[in-house]
Amino acid sequence: DQILRIRVRVDTNNNYTASSNVSFDNIVYNYTARPKFSFDFDDGRKNVSDMAFPIMQANGQRGTIFVSVNEIDNGAAAINLSEMHNLYDAGWDISSHSVDHVDLTEKTDSGLTTELNDSFGFYGTNGFQRSKYFIAYPVGYYDNRVLNFTRTAGYLIGRTVNDDTFNPVVEPQEFGTTQLRLGEYGSGYTDAQIMAQINLTIARQGS
């Protein structure tokens, strides 16, 4: 037998004060490709349209926003459908984050079907044909049942923010498509730090 794929995970020392771990991308034999940087935004915040979009537009970059259907236009901080279409028309992908932003692993079969199918249908009906096939699992949680229901609903790519022994990165052969690896910047980063990362990506000819 020939080993084609190796995955490495490193835990911190038990005496270390913080709980953390580092996971490396899979080591894949006889395969090369240009690295990519993907800008993904979860939860449908209005500041994606107001703040991130102008910066990235000026830099010639596009992103993906994953929005839960019931969060659209739900309060002053939420993105609305018109803003979503503006992003889509500029080349962004507008994709699913379920209907209600719930832990999909805890839903019944019926509830899981509703969360996935209704969201998929919403994005198809509202003109986001190009990107209706992508979903980011709320809170990053999924299991084999969720994967199976996701396939059945019509999605081609599922994304998680988790990368650990309970939520491993989905392999291409598990989902029948290309794996996405993502860098994540949360609320602990300033606007200036995020802009610096965007500009660094451009300088290194990333995308």
mmCIF file of C-alpha atoms in Angstrom:
data_model
loop_
_atom_site.group_PDB
_atom_site.id
_atom_site.type_symbol
_atom_site.label_atom_id
_atom_site.label_comp_id
_atom_site.label_asym_id
_atom_site.label_seq_id
_atom_site.Cartn_x
_atom_site.Cartn_y
_atom_site.Cartn_z
ATOM 1 C CA ASP A 1 0.000 0.000 0.000
ATOM 2 C CA GLN A 2 1.135 3.558 -0.748
ATOM 3 C CA ILE A 3 0.628 6.441 1.680
ATOM 4 C CA LEU A 4 -0.759 9.424 -0.234
ATOM 5 C CA ARG A 5 -2.009 11.680 2.562
ATOM 6 C CA ILE A 6 -0.709 12.532 6.041
ATOM 7 C CA ARG A 7 -2.232 14.900 8.597
ATOM 8 C CA VAL A 8 -0.305 16.294 11.568
ATOM 9 C CA ARG A 9 -1.724 17.843 14.745
ATOM 10 C CA VAL A 10 0.398 19.301 17.556
ATOM 11 C CA ASP A 11 -0.895 19.994 21.076
ATOM 12 C CA THR A 12 0.682 22.418 23.523
ATOM 13 C CA ASN A 13 2.654 21.210 26.525
ATOM 14 C CA ASN A 14 0.501 20.287 29.550
ATOM 15 C CA ASN A 15 2.348 22.883 31.629
ATOM 16 C CA TYR A 16 1.419 25.658 29.231
ATOM 17 C CA THR A 17 -1.113 28.117 30.642
ATOM 18 C CA ALA A 18 -3.244 28.418 27.502
ATOM 19 C CA SER A 19 -5.180 25.644 25.804
ATOM 20 C CA SER A 20 -4.340 25.603 22.116
ATOM 21 C CA ASN A 21 -3.234 23.406 19.262
ATOM 22 C CA VAL A 22 -1.852 23.721 15.772
ATOM 23 C CA SER A 23 -3.067 21.683 12.804
ATOM 24 C CA PHE A 24 -1.126 21.573 9.572
ATOM 25 C CA ASP A 25 -2.613 21.206 6.121
ATOM 26 C CA ASN A 26 -2.588 17.695 4.746
ATOM 27 C CA ILE A 27 0.695 16.557 3.254
ATOM 28 C CA VAL A 28 -0.385 15.272 -0.150
ATOM 29 C CA TYR A 29 1.925 13.240 -2.364
ATOM 30 C CA ASN A 30 2.599 14.269 -5.983
ATOM 31 C CA TYR A 31 0.356 17.350 -6.011
ATOM 32 C CA THR A 32 1.235 21.026 -6.332
ATOM 33 C CA ALA A 33 -0.864 24.166 -6.705
ATOM 34 C CA ARG A 34 -0.586 27.890 -6.212
ATOM 35 C CA PRO A 35 -1.728 28.813 -2.681
ATOM 36 C CA LYS A 36 -4.907 30.857 -2.347
ATOM 37 C CA PHE A 37 -6.258 33.149 0.353
ATOM 38 C CA SER A 38 -10.020 33.165 0.794
ATOM 39 C CA PHE A 39 -11.841 36.061 2.467
ATOM 40 C CA ASP A 40 -15.015 34.637 4.030
ATOM 41 C CA PHE A 41 -17.487 36.492 6.233
ATOM 42 C CA ASP A 42 -20.088 34.733 8.377
ATOM 43 C CA ASP A 43 -23.439 35.842 9.787
ATOM 44 C CA GLY A 44 -24.450 38.603 7.365
ATOM 45 C CA ARG A 45 -23.243 41.744 9.098
ATOM 46 C CA LYS A 46 -23.916 45.106 7.447
ATOM 47 C CA ASN A 47 -20.298 46.174 7.987
ATOM 48 C CA VAL A 48 -19.233 43.646 5.340
ATOM 49 C CA SER A 49 -21.001 45.826 2.778
ATOM 50 C CA ASP A 50 -20.151 49.158 4.410
ATOM 51 C CA MET A 51 -16.514 48.542 5.404
ATOM 52 C CA ALA A 52 -14.951 45.364 3.966
ATOM 53 C CA PHE A 53 -16.392 45.722 0.467
ATOM 54 C CA PRO A 54 -14.952 49.197 -0.341
ATOM 55 C CA ILE A 55 -11.488 48.172 0.879
ATOM 56 C CA MET A 56 -11.443 44.935 -1.071
ATOM 57 C CA GLN A 57 -13.001 46.537 -4.145
ATOM 58 C CA ALA A 58 -10.172 49.085 -4.213
ATOM 59 C CA ASN A 59 -7.673 46.220 -3.970
ATOM 60 C CA GLY A 60 -9.307 44.247 -6.767
ATOM 61 C CA GLN A 61 -10.388 41.452 -4.422
ATOM 62 C CA ARG A 62 -13.640 39.611 -3.883
ATOM 63 C CA GLY A 63 -15.002 37.654 -0.950
ATOM 64 C CA THR A 64 -17.744 35.310 0.157
ATOM 65 C CA ILE A 65 -20.424 36.134 2.697
ATOM 66 C CA PHE A 66 -22.384 33.319 4.364
ATOM 67 C CA VAL A 67 -25.751 34.563 5.589
ATOM 68 C CA SER A 68 -28.478 32.847 7.610
ATOM 69 C CA VAL A 69 -31.800 33.515 5.889
ATOM 70 C CA ASN A 70 -33.609 34.777 8.995
ATOM 71 C CA GLU A 71 -30.767 37.182 9.791
ATOM 72 C CA ILE A 72 -31.226 39.148 6.554
ATOM 73 C CA ASP A 73 -32.419 42.689 7.302
ATOM 74 C CA ASN A 74 -32.915 41.658 10.932
ATOM 75 C CA GLY A 75 -31.879 44.832 12.746
ATOM 76 C CA ALA A 76 -29.600 47.781 12.082
ATOM 77 C CA ALA A 77 -26.428 45.664 12.102
ATOM 78 C CA ALA A 78 -27.741 43.103 9.592
ATOM 79 C CA ILE A 79 -27.143 43.138 5.865
ATOM 80 C CA ASN A 80 -30.188 43.487 3.609
ATOM 81 C CA LEU A 81 -31.069 41.807 0.327
ATOM 82 C CA SER A 82 -30.224 44.852 -1.776
ATOM 83 C CA GLU A 83 -26.719 45.026 -0.280
ATOM 84 C CA MET A 84 -26.278 41.308 -0.887
ATOM 85 C CA HIS A 85 -27.146 41.798 -4.571
ATOM 86 C CA ASN A 86 -24.664 44.671 -4.825
ATOM 87 C CA LEU A 87 -21.921 42.378 -3.528
ATOM 88 C CA TYR A 88 -22.991 39.556 -5.848
ATOM 89 C CA ASP A 89 -23.017 41.853 -8.877
ATOM 90 C CA ALA A 90 -19.456 42.890 -7.972
ATOM 91 C CA GLY A 91 -18.337 39.262 -8.158
ATOM 92 C CA TRP A 92 -18.758 38.198 -4.540
ATOM 93 C CA ASP A 93 -20.305 34.864 -3.617
ATOM 94 C CA ILE A 94 -23.432 35.043 -1.454
ATOM 95 C CA SER A 95 -23.948 31.686 0.227
ATOM 96 C CA SER A 96 -25.843 29.773 2.869
ATOM 97 C CA HIS A 97 -25.357 29.764 6.627
ATOM 98 C CA SER A 98 -28.589 27.780 7.224
ATOM 99 C CA VAL A 99 -31.965 29.365 7.974
ATOM 100 C CA ASP A 100 -31.715 30.082 11.709
ATOM 101 C CA HIS A 101 -27.981 29.803 12.527
ATOM 102 C CA VAL A 102 -28.357 26.774 14.785
ATOM 103 C CA ASP A 103 -26.163 23.786 15.589
ATOM 104 C CA LEU A 104 -27.160 21.463 12.757
ATOM 105 C CA THR A 105 -25.929 18.366 14.595
ATOM 106 C CA GLU A 106 -28.654 18.860 17.206
ATOM 107 C CA LYS A 107 -31.553 19.130 14.746
ATOM 108 C CA THR A 108 -33.943 16.288 14.053
ATOM 109 C CA ASP A 109 -33.932 14.861 10.522
ATOM 110 C CA SER A 110 -36.968 16.984 9.691
ATOM 111 C CA GLY A 111 -35.462 20.122 11.197
ATOM 112 C CA LEU A 112 -32.139 19.534 9.461
ATOM 113 C CA THR A 113 -33.892 19.145 6.113
ATOM 114 C CA THR A 114 -35.697 22.449 6.661
ATOM 115 C CA GLU A 115 -32.526 24.318 7.640
ATOM 116 C CA LEU A 116 -30.621 23.094 4.586
ATOM 117 C CA ASN A 117 -33.288 22.850 1.891
ATOM 118 C CA ASP A 118 -35.061 26.132 2.666
ATOM 119 C CA SER A 119 -31.773 28.023 2.684
ATOM 120 C CA PHE A 120 -30.659 26.416 -0.577
ATOM 121 C CA GLY A 121 -34.003 27.268 -2.137
ATOM 122 C CA PHE A 122 -33.905 30.859 -0.895
ATOM 123 C CA TYR A 123 -30.565 31.618 -2.539
ATOM 124 C CA GLY A 124 -31.621 29.994 -5.797
ATOM 125 C CA THR A 125 -34.945 31.844 -5.889
ATOM 126 C CA ASN A 126 -33.359 35.214 -5.097
ATOM 127 C CA GLY A 127 -30.823 35.182 -7.904
ATOM 128 C CA PHE A 128 -27.671 33.862 -6.243
ATOM 129 C CA GLN A 129 -27.340 30.926 -8.610
ATOM 130 C CA ARG A 130 -23.558 30.969 -8.832
ATOM 131 C CA SER A 131 -22.983 30.568 -5.114
ATOM 132 C CA LYS A 132 -26.089 28.799 -3.822
ATOM 133 C CA TYR A 133 -24.118 25.544 -3.712
ATOM 134 C CA PHE A 134 -21.870 26.645 -0.820
ATOM 135 C CA ILE A 135 -22.626 26.533 2.898
ATOM 136 C CA ALA A 136 -20.782 27.427 6.078
ATOM 137 C CA TYR A 137 -21.957 25.256 8.968
ATOM 138 C CA PRO A 138 -23.201 27.472 11.844
ATOM 139 C CA VAL A 139 -20.640 27.500 14.686
ATOM 140 C CA GLY A 140 -18.657 25.135 12.438
ATOM 141 C CA TYR A 141 -20.452 22.034 13.742
ATOM 142 C CA TYR A 142 -21.191 19.075 11.488
ATOM 143 C CA ASP A 143 -21.125 15.287 11.566
ATOM 144 C CA ASN A 144 -21.651 12.489 9.048
ATOM 145 C CA ARG A 145 -25.430 12.900 9.182
ATOM 146 C CA VAL A 146 -25.148 16.631 8.461
ATOM 147 C CA LEU A 147 -22.776 15.907 5.563
ATOM 148 C CA ASN A 148 -25.237 13.439 4.044
ATOM 149 C CA PHE A 149 -28.183 15.827 4.369
ATOM 150 C CA THR A 150 -26.053 18.649 2.938
ATOM 151 C CA ARG A 151 -25.287 16.586 -0.165
ATOM 152 C CA THR A 152 -28.938 15.639 -0.567
ATOM 153 C CA ALA A 153 -30.005 19.293 -0.357
ATOM 154 C CA GLY A 154 -27.792 20.088 -3.362
ATOM 155 C CA TYR A 155 -24.745 21.777 -1.833
ATOM 156 C CA LEU A 156 -21.327 21.106 -3.360
ATOM 157 C CA ILE A 157 -19.035 22.644 -0.741
ATOM 158 C CA GLY A 158 -19.400 22.753 3.056
ATOM 159 C CA ARG A 159 -17.098 24.876 5.210
ATOM 160 C CA THR A 160 -16.236 24.778 8.905
ATOM 161 C CA VAL A 161 -14.256 27.154 11.105
ATOM 162 C CA ASN A 162 -13.258 24.282 13.363
ATOM 163 C CA ASP A 163 -10.223 22.088 12.855
ATOM 164 C CA ASP A 164 -9.822 19.595 15.658
ATOM 165 C CA THR A 165 -10.368 15.947 16.497
ATOM 166 C CA PHE A 166 -14.122 16.491 16.821
ATOM 167 C CA ASN A 167 -14.533 18.594 13.671
ATOM 168 C CA PRO A 168 -11.788 17.560 11.239
ATOM 169 C CA VAL A 169 -11.328 19.372 7.959
ATOM 170 C CA VAL A 170 -13.524 17.743 5.308
ATOM 171 C CA GLU A 171 -11.421 15.857 2.772
ATOM 172 C CA PRO A 172 -12.251 16.154 -0.954
ATOM 173 C CA GLN A 173 -13.057 12.445 -1.219
ATOM 174 C CA GLU A 174 -15.521 12.751 1.682
ATOM 175 C CA PHE A 175 -17.571 15.464 0.020
ATOM 176 C CA GLY A 176 -16.739 14.889 -3.637
ATOM 177 C CA THR A 177 -15.318 18.343 -4.275
ATOM 178 C CA THR A 178 -12.389 20.632 -3.623
ATOM 179 C CA GLN A 179 -11.464 21.372 -0.016
ATOM 180 C CA LEU A 180 -11.374 24.962 1.170
ATOM 181 C CA ARG A 181 -8.732 26.024 3.709
ATOM 182 C CA LEU A 182 -9.370 29.343 5.353
ATOM 183 C CA GLY A 183 -7.694 31.956 7.512
ATOM 184 C CA GLU A 184 -10.027 33.563 10.055
ATOM 185 C CA TYR A 185 -9.918 37.036 11.591
ATOM 186 C CA GLY A 186 -12.305 37.699 14.442
ATOM 187 C CA SER A 187 -13.328 40.605 16.643
ATOM 188 C CA GLY A 188 -9.920 40.700 18.350
ATOM 189 C CA TYR A 189 -8.351 42.331 15.274
ATOM 190 C CA THR A 190 -8.481 46.029 14.466
ATOM 191 C CA ASP A 191 -9.505 47.373 11.060
ATOM 192 C CA ALA A 192 -5.894 48.412 10.471
ATOM 193 C CA GLN A 193 -4.614 44.893 11.171
ATOM 194 C CA ILE A 194 -7.132 43.341 8.784
ATOM 195 C CA MET A 195 -6.317 45.893 6.072
ATOM 196 C CA ALA A 196 -2.619 45.153 6.559
ATOM 197 C CA GLN A 197 -3.278 41.448 5.993
ATOM 198 C CA ILE A 198 -5.251 42.214 2.830
ATOM 199 C CA ASN A 199 -2.451 44.401 1.460
ATOM 200 C CA LEU A 200 0.162 41.782 2.381
ATOM 201 C CA THR A 201 -1.798 39.189 0.428
ATOM 202 C CA ILE A 202 -1.810 41.464 -2.620
ATOM 203 C CA ALA A 203 1.929 42.129 -2.303
ATOM 204 C CA ARG A 204 2.553 38.384 -2.320
ATOM 205 C CA GLN A 205 0.293 37.967 -5.381
ATOM 206 C CA GLY A 206 -2.284 35.983 -3.452
ATOM 207 C CA SER A 207 -6.017 36.029 -3.938
#
